[in-house]
Amino acid sequence: MKILILAFVLLFAFIPTDNLTGRWESKPSEKGNVTGVVFKTDHTLEGYVNKKPFVSGTYNFNPEDSIISFVDNGCNGVRAVYKVLFFSNSDSLRFQAVSDSCEERKNGMQRLVMGKVK
Amino acid sequence: MMITIPAFVFIFSTAIQTKPVNKATLGELLFSDPILSKDNTISCASCHKPAYAFADTSAVSGGVAGKKGARNTPTAMNLSLSRSFFWDGRSKTLEEQALGPIENLVEMNLPVDEAIYRLKNNKKYTEYFKEIFNSEPTKENLGAAIAAFERTLETSNSPFDNWKFSDDSTAVSNAVKRGFIVFNGKGKCIKCHFGADLTAQEFRNIGLFNGKNLNDSGRSVVSGKAEDIGKFKTSSLRNIAITAPYMHNGLFKTLEQVIDFYNDTKKIVPNAINKDTLLNKPLGLTRQEKKDLETFLISLTDKRFNKLKK
C-alpha cells in the first residue's frame, strides 16, 4: 500500500499541471535555425537556438486566462507579460504581447510559433 | 591481420578526406591547403588551428614571409548565427569573409583572381569544382565552399549546454552555477554576451583604445563614425578556455587576466578613450566570484576539446 501511495505521489509530482509545461520548438527557419523553450515544473524556463541555450528565466503561468509573466537574463530584468495562444489541440502555440517594454524580445516573441516536442 | 586493419582504416579515412563530396568537404580541403597563399606556405588552418577551436595561440598570427598581422585570430567556430565578420564587422557574409584573408597582404597575400587561376590549373581542384558546383573554380564558389565548411563548425555539447539544454543539473559543478549567477548579475557579462553563442553581436569599446600604444580604431574605420573609435565585435564565449590569448590584440594571456581587467579596467588601461559606460565603475568582484566566473567560462568548452581544457 505504501508503495502504491508513493507511486501516486510521484506520478502527480511529474505530470505537467498545465498545457504549457514541457519542451516547445519552432520549425526550422529558412536558414535552418530551430528555436526552442523548455517550461519546467519549477517555474524556470530555458530558451535555446539549435540546441544552444541563450536565455534563462523564471515564469508564472495562469491556465485560466492563459497569461504568462516572466523575467529572463536578457532585457535588463524587465518583466514581460504575454497571452499564450494555443492551437491545434494545444499542440502548438504562439505569443501575443500584453506588456513588454523590451522591443527586441517583443519582436522575437511575436514571430515565434512552436510545436510541442513529444 | 593486426597490422592490415589499421592500415586499411588509415587509407580509407585518407581517401574520405581527400575526395570531397559536397561544398563543405571541399571547403575543408581548401581551408587546409596552402595553395591559397602567395608562397604556398600558409593556409586558413595555419592561423585557425583546429585543435584550439579554430583560433590561434599567438597574440597576432604570422602571415607569408614572416609578416605579422595587427589583430588576434578569432575562432572560426560557431559563426552560423553571426550577422557580421572580422573584429570590425567589415564583412556581412561568411562567403565574403572567407576570401578576405587570402588577399590580405599580411596574411596569405594572394589576389583572389590569382588563387582562382591556380585552382583552374590544378587537375584535382578542377575535377572537384566540376563535380560539386558543376562549374570551374570561381571567386563565388571558392567563398561558398569555405563558408559551407565553416558553417559545419558549430558546437553545442559543453557542460553548460548539457546543464541548460538537456536539463542535467549534474553536468556542471556548483562553482559553474555560482559563476553563471555572477555572469548574469554582478559581473554584467550578460549585457554584451547575451545569445546562443554568448555574444549579442554588437560593437563595443571595452577600454583598450588610448590613441597611443593602443591605437587600433576598430569599427570606426568601417562605419566612418567617430563614436565607433575603439569598438570591436563582441566575441563568442563558446570554447573560450582554449582560444587564448584574448581581445582584438591578444593582450591577455589568461581568462584570469581578462576577468581582472573587466573587474577594474582603469587599473590596466587608465587613459582609455571612448570606453563603454558599462565599464565606468569597477565591478567589485571578490576573489571567489572571479574564480567562479572563470569556472563558468571553462564550462562553455565543447567536449570534443576535453583534452585541452585546463
Short mmCIF file of C-alpha atoms in Angstrom, two decimals:
data_model
loop_
_atom_site.label_atom_id
_atom_site.label_comp_id
_atom_site.label_asym_id
_atom_site.label_seq_id
_atom_site.Cartn_x
_atom_site.Cartn_y
_atom_site.Cartn_z
CA MET A 1 0.00 0.00 0.00
CA LYS A 2 2.84 2.37 0.90
CA ILE A 3 4.44 1.69 -2.45
CA LEU A 4 1.14 2.40 -4.20
CA ILE A 5 0.73 5.72 -2.38
CA LEU A 6 4.34 6.66 -3.19
CA ALA A 7 3.75 5.79 -6.82
CA PHE A 8 0.70 8.08 -6.94
CA VAL A 9 2.63 10.91 -5.27
CA LEU A 10 5.47 10.58 -7.76
CA LEU A 11 3.05 10.35 -10.66
CA PHE A 12 1.32 13.59 -9.76
CA ALA A 13 4.61 15.31 -8.96
CA PHE A 14 5.85 14.80 -12.52
CA ILE A 15 2.67 15.18 -14.51
CA PRO A 16 2.52 18.64 -16.10
CA THR A 17 -0.19 20.67 -14.42
CA ASP A 18 -0.99 22.77 -17.48
CA ASN A 19 -0.72 22.85 -21.26
CA LEU A 20 2.41 24.95 -21.19
CA THR A 21 4.81 22.81 -19.18
CA GLY A 22 7.31 20.94 -21.34
CA ARG A 23 9.51 21.46 -24.39
CA TRP A 24 8.40 23.51 -27.39
CA GLU A 25 10.26 24.04 -30.68
CA SER A 26 9.81 26.02 -33.86
CA LYS A 27 10.09 24.52 -37.31
CA PRO A 28 13.48 25.19 -38.95
CA SER A 29 13.70 28.73 -40.35
CA GLU A 30 14.91 29.47 -43.89
CA LYS A 31 18.47 29.27 -42.57
CA GLY A 32 17.69 26.06 -40.72
CA ASN A 33 17.61 27.54 -37.22
CA VAL A 34 15.37 25.90 -34.63
CA THR A 35 14.27 27.92 -31.61
CA GLY A 36 13.00 26.15 -28.51
CA VAL A 37 11.86 26.77 -24.96
CA VAL A 38 11.51 24.43 -22.02
CA PHE A 39 8.95 25.46 -19.41
CA LYS A 40 9.78 23.48 -16.31
CA THR A 41 7.56 22.46 -13.43
CA ASP A 42 9.70 24.52 -11.04
CA HIS A 43 8.66 27.69 -12.94
CA THR A 44 12.04 28.16 -14.59
CA LEU A 45 12.44 28.38 -18.35
CA GLU A 46 15.32 27.76 -20.72
CA GLY A 47 15.36 29.06 -24.28
CA TYR A 48 17.72 27.82 -26.98
CA VAL A 49 18.60 28.06 -30.66
CA ASN A 50 19.95 24.98 -32.42
CA LYS A 51 20.39 23.25 -29.04
CA LYS A 52 22.44 26.21 -27.79
CA PRO A 53 20.99 27.76 -24.63
CA PHE A 54 20.60 31.53 -24.90
CA VAL A 55 18.12 32.61 -22.28
CA SER A 56 17.25 31.54 -18.74
CA GLY A 57 14.46 32.85 -16.59
CA THR A 58 11.53 32.31 -14.25
CA TYR A 59 7.86 32.41 -15.14
CA ASN A 60 4.33 32.17 -13.83
CA PHE A 61 1.51 30.85 -15.95
CA ASN A 62 -2.18 31.15 -15.26
CA PRO A 63 -4.02 28.41 -17.22
CA GLU A 64 -7.39 30.10 -16.69
CA ASP A 65 -6.61 33.17 -18.79
CA SER A 66 -3.53 31.70 -20.49
CA ILE A 67 -1.33 34.59 -19.35
CA ILE A 68 2.39 34.07 -18.82
CA SER A 69 4.53 36.51 -16.90
CA PHE A 70 8.30 36.06 -16.96
CA VAL A 71 11.71 37.59 -16.32
CA ASP A 72 14.84 36.40 -18.11
CA ASN A 73 18.55 37.18 -18.11
CA GLY A 74 18.27 39.48 -21.14
CA CYS A 75 16.43 42.78 -21.36
CA ASN A 76 17.87 44.15 -18.09
CA GLY A 77 15.48 42.16 -15.95
CA VAL A 78 12.37 43.77 -17.46
CA ARG A 79 9.26 41.67 -16.74
CA ALA A 80 7.21 40.58 -19.75
CA VAL A 81 3.56 39.58 -19.89
CA TYR A 82 2.13 37.63 -22.83
CA LYS A 83 -1.02 35.76 -23.67
CA VAL A 84 -0.27 32.24 -24.81
CA LEU A 85 -2.43 31.30 -27.77
CA PHE A 86 -2.69 27.53 -28.04
CA PHE A 87 -3.93 25.96 -31.25
CA SER A 88 -4.08 22.57 -32.99
CA ASN A 89 -5.41 20.82 -29.88
CA SER A 90 -2.82 22.62 -27.76
CA ASP A 91 -0.04 21.03 -29.79
CA SER A 92 1.16 24.42 -30.97
CA LEU A 93 1.40 27.89 -29.51
CA ARG A 94 2.29 31.47 -30.20
CA PHE A 95 2.55 34.56 -28.02
CA GLN A 96 0.63 37.83 -28.02
CA ALA A 97 2.20 40.69 -26.10
CA VAL A 98 0.21 42.12 -23.20
CA SER A 99 3.08 44.23 -21.91
CA ASP A 100 6.78 44.08 -22.73
CA SER A 101 8.92 47.20 -22.93
CA CYS A 102 11.87 45.23 -24.33
CA GLU A 103 11.37 45.77 -28.06
CA GLU A 104 13.94 43.23 -29.24
CA ARG A 105 12.36 40.44 -27.20
CA LYS A 106 8.87 41.54 -28.20
CA ASN A 107 9.75 41.36 -31.89
CA GLY A 108 11.19 37.88 -31.44
CA MET A 109 8.34 36.58 -29.30
CA GLN A 110 5.59 37.74 -31.64
CA ARG A 111 7.17 35.93 -34.59
CA LEU A 112 7.60 32.72 -32.66
CA VAL A 113 5.38 29.74 -33.44
CA MET A 114 6.28 26.50 -31.71
CA GLY A 115 5.02 22.95 -31.52
CA LYS A 116 5.12 20.66 -28.50
CA VAL A 117 8.02 18.22 -28.53
CA LYS A 118 6.68 14.81 -27.60
CA MET B 1 45.93 -9.03 -39.75
CA MET B 2 46.61 -6.82 -36.73
CA ILE B 3 48.63 -4.52 -38.98
CA THR B 4 46.40 -4.76 -42.03
CA ILE B 5 43.24 -3.45 -40.38
CA PRO B 6 44.69 -0.16 -39.07
CA ALA B 7 46.43 0.34 -42.43
CA PHE B 8 43.11 -0.13 -44.21
CA VAL B 9 41.38 2.25 -41.83
CA PHE B 10 44.09 4.86 -42.42
CA ILE B 11 43.93 4.54 -46.20
CA PHE B 12 40.14 4.62 -46.11
CA SER B 13 39.98 7.70 -43.90
CA THR B 14 42.60 9.46 -46.05
CA ALA B 15 40.54 8.68 -49.11
CA ILE B 16 37.50 10.23 -47.43
CA GLN B 17 39.45 13.36 -46.52
CA THR B 18 40.92 13.91 -49.97
CA LYS B 19 37.84 13.26 -52.07
CA PRO B 20 35.28 15.94 -51.22
CA VAL B 21 31.65 15.02 -51.74
CA ASN B 22 29.95 18.35 -51.12
CA LYS B 23 30.62 22.06 -50.67
CA ALA B 24 31.57 21.67 -47.02
CA THR B 25 34.12 18.90 -47.54
CA LEU B 26 35.59 20.77 -50.50
CA GLY B 27 35.77 23.81 -48.25
CA GLU B 28 37.52 21.77 -45.59
CA LEU B 29 40.15 20.73 -48.11
CA LEU B 30 40.67 24.32 -49.27
CA PHE B 31 40.78 25.55 -45.67
CA SER B 32 43.87 23.47 -45.03
CA ASP B 33 45.57 23.95 -48.40
CA PRO B 34 48.46 26.46 -48.66
CA ILE B 35 47.77 26.74 -52.39
CA LEU B 36 45.73 29.81 -51.45
CA SER B 37 48.77 31.76 -50.16
CA LYS B 38 51.32 33.64 -52.25
CA ASP B 39 54.30 31.42 -51.38
CA ASN B 40 52.31 28.23 -50.76
CA THR B 41 53.21 28.19 -47.06
CA ILE B 42 50.08 29.43 -45.26
CA SER B 43 46.56 28.03 -45.20
CA CYS B 44 43.48 29.21 -43.31
CA ALA B 45 44.22 26.42 -40.82
CA SER B 46 47.70 27.82 -40.12
CA CYS B 47 46.05 30.54 -38.01
CA HIS B 48 42.61 28.99 -37.38
CA LYS B 49 44.07 25.94 -35.65
CA PRO B 50 41.51 23.12 -35.39
CA ALA B 51 42.85 21.90 -32.04
CA TYR B 52 42.29 25.35 -30.49
CA ALA B 53 38.69 25.81 -31.61
CA PHE B 54 39.97 27.21 -34.92
CA ALA B 55 41.70 30.16 -33.21
CA ASP B 56 45.40 30.89 -32.84
CA THR B 57 47.65 30.60 -29.82
CA SER B 58 49.67 33.71 -30.75
CA ALA B 59 48.59 37.26 -29.92
CA VAL B 60 48.75 38.06 -33.63
CA SER B 61 49.26 35.50 -36.36
CA GLY B 62 52.14 35.16 -38.76
CA GLY B 63 51.43 35.50 -42.47
CA VAL B 64 53.52 34.92 -45.58
CA ALA B 65 57.21 35.90 -45.46
CA GLY B 66 57.04 36.15 -41.68
CA LYS B 67 54.72 39.16 -41.73
CA LYS B 68 52.65 39.80 -38.62
CA GLY B 69 49.03 40.92 -38.54
CA ALA B 70 47.68 43.54 -36.18
CA ARG B 71 44.80 41.59 -34.65
CA ASN B 72 44.27 38.31 -32.86
CA THR B 73 42.86 35.49 -34.99
CA PRO B 74 39.26 34.95 -33.86
CA THR B 75 37.75 31.49 -33.71
CA ALA B 76 36.19 30.26 -36.95
CA MET B 77 33.68 28.18 -34.98
CA ASN B 78 30.05 29.00 -34.20
CA LEU B 79 29.62 31.58 -36.92
CA SER B 80 26.33 30.35 -38.38
CA LEU B 81 24.29 32.86 -36.39
CA SER B 82 26.70 35.77 -36.94
CA ARG B 83 25.50 38.90 -38.70
CA SER B 84 28.96 40.34 -39.40
CA PHE B 85 32.51 39.03 -39.59
CA PHE B 86 36.03 40.14 -38.60
CA TRP B 87 36.73 42.13 -35.44
CA ASP B 88 35.47 45.28 -37.13
CA GLY B 89 32.50 43.64 -38.85
CA ARG B 90 33.61 44.65 -42.32
CA SER B 91 32.10 41.57 -43.98
CA LYS B 92 28.40 40.92 -43.96
CA THR B 93 28.52 37.31 -45.12
CA LEU B 94 30.67 34.32 -44.35
CA GLU B 95 31.28 33.89 -48.09
CA GLU B 96 32.74 37.39 -48.31
CA GLN B 97 34.77 36.87 -45.13
CA ALA B 98 36.27 33.64 -46.43
CA LEU B 99 38.05 35.46 -49.24
CA GLY B 100 39.41 38.31 -47.10
CA PRO B 101 42.48 36.62 -45.56
CA ILE B 102 43.53 35.20 -48.94
CA GLU B 103 44.04 38.71 -50.30
CA ASN B 104 45.26 40.34 -47.08
CA LEU B 105 48.86 41.48 -47.58
CA VAL B 106 49.97 40.36 -44.13
CA GLU B 107 48.10 37.08 -44.21
CA MET B 108 48.05 34.96 -47.38
CA ASN B 109 48.77 37.83 -49.76
CA LEU B 110 47.33 36.24 -52.88
CA PRO B 111 44.92 38.18 -55.10
CA VAL B 112 41.73 36.12 -55.39
CA ASP B 113 41.95 36.19 -59.19
CA GLU B 114 45.37 34.56 -58.91
CA ALA B 115 44.00 32.00 -56.44
CA ILE B 116 41.29 31.12 -58.97
CA TYR B 117 43.90 30.86 -61.72
CA ARG B 118 45.85 28.39 -59.58
CA LEU B 119 42.76 26.30 -58.84
CA LYS B 120 41.78 26.24 -62.50
CA ASN B 121 45.23 24.92 -63.33
CA ASN B 122 45.08 22.26 -60.66
CA LYS B 123 43.72 18.99 -62.04
CA LYS B 124 42.40 17.83 -58.68
CA TYR B 125 40.50 21.03 -57.92
CA THR B 126 39.06 21.47 -61.40
CA GLU B 127 37.63 17.97 -61.07
CA TYR B 128 36.22 18.66 -57.58
CA PHE B 129 34.65 22.00 -58.50
CA LYS B 130 33.12 20.45 -61.61
CA GLU B 131 31.62 17.60 -59.59
CA ILE B 132 30.30 19.75 -56.76
CA PHE B 133 29.43 23.09 -58.39
CA ASN B 134 29.13 21.90 -61.97
CA SER B 135 31.48 24.76 -62.77
CA GLU B 136 35.11 25.63 -62.91
CA PRO B 137 36.55 27.36 -59.82
CA THR B 138 35.28 30.93 -59.41
CA LYS B 139 35.54 33.58 -56.74
CA GLU B 140 31.93 32.89 -55.77
CA ASN B 141 32.16 29.14 -55.39
CA LEU B 142 35.54 29.35 -53.64
CA GLY B 143 33.93 31.57 -50.99
CA ALA B 144 30.85 29.34 -50.91
CA ALA B 145 32.89 26.19 -50.30
CA ILE B 146 34.97 27.64 -47.46
CA ALA B 147 31.87 29.22 -45.89
CA ALA B 148 29.99 25.91 -46.13
CA PHE B 149 32.81 24.23 -44.23
CA GLU B 150 32.86 26.94 -41.58
CA ARG B 151 29.11 26.50 -41.07
CA THR B 152 29.77 22.91 -40.02
CA LEU B 153 31.92 24.13 -37.13
CA GLU B 154 29.09 24.52 -34.64
CA THR B 155 29.48 23.29 -31.07
CA SER B 156 26.65 22.61 -28.65
CA ASN B 157 27.94 19.86 -26.39
CA SER B 158 29.60 21.65 -23.50
CA PRO B 159 28.83 21.02 -19.82
CA PHE B 160 26.87 24.30 -19.89
CA ASP B 161 24.78 23.04 -22.83
CA ASN B 162 24.17 19.75 -21.07
CA TRP B 163 23.04 21.60 -17.97
CA LYS B 164 20.74 24.07 -19.69
CA PHE B 165 19.57 22.31 -22.85
CA SER B 166 19.50 18.73 -21.60
CA ASP B 167 18.35 19.73 -18.11
CA ASP B 168 21.15 17.76 -16.47
CA SER B 169 21.93 19.61 -13.25
CA THR B 170 24.83 17.24 -12.56
CA ALA B 171 26.60 18.28 -15.79
CA VAL B 172 28.23 21.23 -14.05
CA SER B 173 29.65 21.94 -10.59
CA ASN B 174 28.22 24.31 -8.04
CA ALA B 175 31.06 26.68 -8.89
CA VAL B 176 29.79 26.83 -12.50
CA LYS B 177 26.28 27.56 -11.26
CA ARG B 178 27.58 30.33 -8.98
CA GLY B 179 29.68 31.65 -11.86
CA PHE B 180 26.57 31.81 -14.07
CA ILE B 181 24.89 33.97 -11.43
CA VAL B 182 27.90 36.33 -11.42
CA PHE B 183 27.84 36.31 -15.25
CA ASN B 184 24.20 37.42 -15.25
CA GLY B 185 24.43 39.79 -12.31
CA LYS B 186 27.35 41.49 -10.64
CA GLY B 187 29.75 40.73 -13.49
CA LYS B 188 27.41 42.37 -16.07
CA CYS B 189 28.83 39.98 -18.71
CA ILE B 190 25.34 39.20 -19.99
CA LYS B 191 24.87 42.80 -21.14
CA CYS B 192 27.20 42.12 -24.08
CA HIS B 193 27.44 38.32 -24.11
CA PHE B 194 23.73 37.52 -24.46
CA GLY B 195 22.82 34.98 -27.12
CA ALA B 196 23.14 31.39 -28.23
CA ASP B 197 26.85 31.88 -28.83
CA LEU B 198 27.18 34.17 -25.82
CA THR B 199 27.53 37.32 -27.84
CA ALA B 200 24.96 39.99 -28.60
CA GLN B 201 26.98 40.65 -31.77
CA GLU B 202 27.33 44.34 -31.05
CA PHE B 203 30.39 46.54 -31.36
CA ARG B 204 31.76 47.81 -28.05
CA ASN B 205 34.73 49.79 -26.84
CA ILE B 206 35.85 47.97 -23.71
CA GLY B 207 38.65 50.37 -22.90
CA LEU B 208 41.51 49.05 -24.99
CA PHE B 209 41.97 52.20 -27.07
CA ASN B 210 44.04 55.12 -25.82
CA GLY B 211 45.32 56.57 -29.08
CA LYS B 212 48.89 55.85 -28.02
CA ASN B 213 50.19 52.33 -27.52
CA LEU B 214 46.63 51.00 -28.03
CA ASN B 215 45.63 52.70 -31.25
CA ASP B 216 43.53 50.32 -33.35
CA SER B 217 40.45 52.37 -34.27
CA GLY B 218 38.40 49.23 -34.95
CA ARG B 219 34.82 49.65 -36.16
CA SER B 220 35.14 53.38 -36.91
CA VAL B 221 37.28 52.64 -39.96
CA VAL B 222 34.38 50.63 -41.40
CA SER B 223 31.48 52.83 -40.29
CA GLY B 224 33.22 56.17 -40.67
CA LYS B 225 31.71 57.25 -37.36
CA ALA B 226 33.80 58.90 -34.66
CA GLU B 227 31.67 57.31 -31.94
CA ASP B 228 32.84 53.89 -33.13
CA ILE B 229 36.50 54.54 -32.31
CA GLY B 230 37.99 51.61 -30.42
CA LYS B 231 34.87 49.46 -30.83
CA PHE B 232 35.19 45.80 -31.79
CA LYS B 233 32.73 42.99 -32.28
CA THR B 234 31.89 41.20 -29.04
CA SER B 235 33.38 37.72 -29.24
CA SER B 236 31.52 34.48 -28.72
CA LEU B 237 32.43 32.85 -25.43
CA ARG B 238 31.96 29.30 -26.68
CA ASN B 239 35.21 27.35 -26.23
CA ILE B 240 36.82 30.47 -24.76
CA ALA B 241 39.03 28.43 -22.41
CA ILE B 242 41.06 27.15 -25.35
CA THR B 243 41.24 30.27 -27.52
CA ALA B 244 43.80 32.30 -25.56
CA PRO B 245 45.19 34.90 -25.93
CA TYR B 246 42.21 37.24 -25.69
CA MET B 247 40.86 40.54 -27.04
CA HIS B 248 41.29 42.01 -30.53
CA ASN B 249 45.02 42.47 -29.95
CA GLY B 250 45.68 39.30 -27.93
CA LEU B 251 46.64 41.43 -24.93
CA PHE B 252 45.63 38.98 -22.22
CA LYS B 253 47.09 35.51 -21.93
CA THR B 254 44.63 34.01 -19.45
CA LEU B 255 40.97 34.18 -18.51
CA GLU B 256 42.07 35.30 -15.07
CA GLN B 257 43.71 38.36 -16.64
CA VAL B 258 40.57 39.05 -18.67
CA ILE B 259 38.37 38.93 -15.58
CA ASP B 260 40.80 41.12 -13.63
CA PHE B 261 40.69 43.63 -16.48
CA TYR B 262 36.89 43.81 -16.55
CA ASN B 263 36.78 43.99 -12.78
CA ASP B 264 38.57 47.34 -12.92
CA THR B 265 39.56 48.39 -16.43
CA LYS B 266 41.22 51.62 -15.24
CA LYS B 267 43.82 49.65 -13.35
CA ILE B 268 45.08 48.11 -16.59
CA VAL B 269 44.39 50.96 -19.05
CA PRO B 270 43.96 54.21 -17.12
CA ASN B 271 43.71 56.56 -20.10
CA ALA B 272 41.18 54.76 -22.33
CA ILE B 273 39.26 56.85 -24.86
CA ASN B 274 35.56 56.39 -25.71
CA LYS B 275 35.15 53.47 -23.29
CA ASP B 276 31.69 51.95 -22.88
CA THR B 277 29.89 53.49 -19.89
CA LEU B 278 29.00 49.98 -18.68
CA LEU B 279 32.62 49.69 -17.57
CA ASN B 280 32.99 53.08 -15.88
CA LYS B 281 32.73 51.69 -12.38
CA PRO B 282 34.75 48.75 -11.04
CA LEU B 283 32.68 45.58 -10.72
CA GLY B 284 33.98 44.83 -7.26
CA LEU B 285 34.15 41.08 -7.72
CA THR B 286 35.57 39.07 -4.84
CA ARG B 287 38.31 36.52 -5.37
CA GLN B 288 35.74 33.72 -5.09
CA GLU B 289 33.39 35.37 -7.60
CA LYS B 290 36.22 35.76 -10.09
CA LYS B 291 37.17 32.11 -9.66
CA ASP B 292 33.54 31.01 -10.10
CA LEU B 293 33.19 33.16 -13.20
CA GLU B 294 36.30 31.59 -14.70
CA THR B 295 34.96 28.12 -13.89
CA PHE B 296 31.71 29.03 -15.64
CA LEU B 297 33.62 30.18 -18.73
CA ILE B 298 35.56 26.92 -18.81
CA SER B 299 32.22 25.06 -18.77
CA LEU B 300 31.49 26.54 -22.22
CA THR B 301 34.12 24.26 -23.77
CA ASP B 302 32.73 21.65 -26.12
CA LYS B 303 33.52 18.09 -25.07
CA ARG B 304 35.46 17.44 -28.27
CA PHE B 305 38.20 19.64 -26.74
CA ASN B 306 38.26 17.94 -23.35
CA LYS B 307 41.93 17.01 -23.55
CA LEU B 308 42.94 20.64 -23.94
CA LYS B 309 40.83 22.05 -21.12
CA LYS B 310 42.65 23.44 -18.11
#
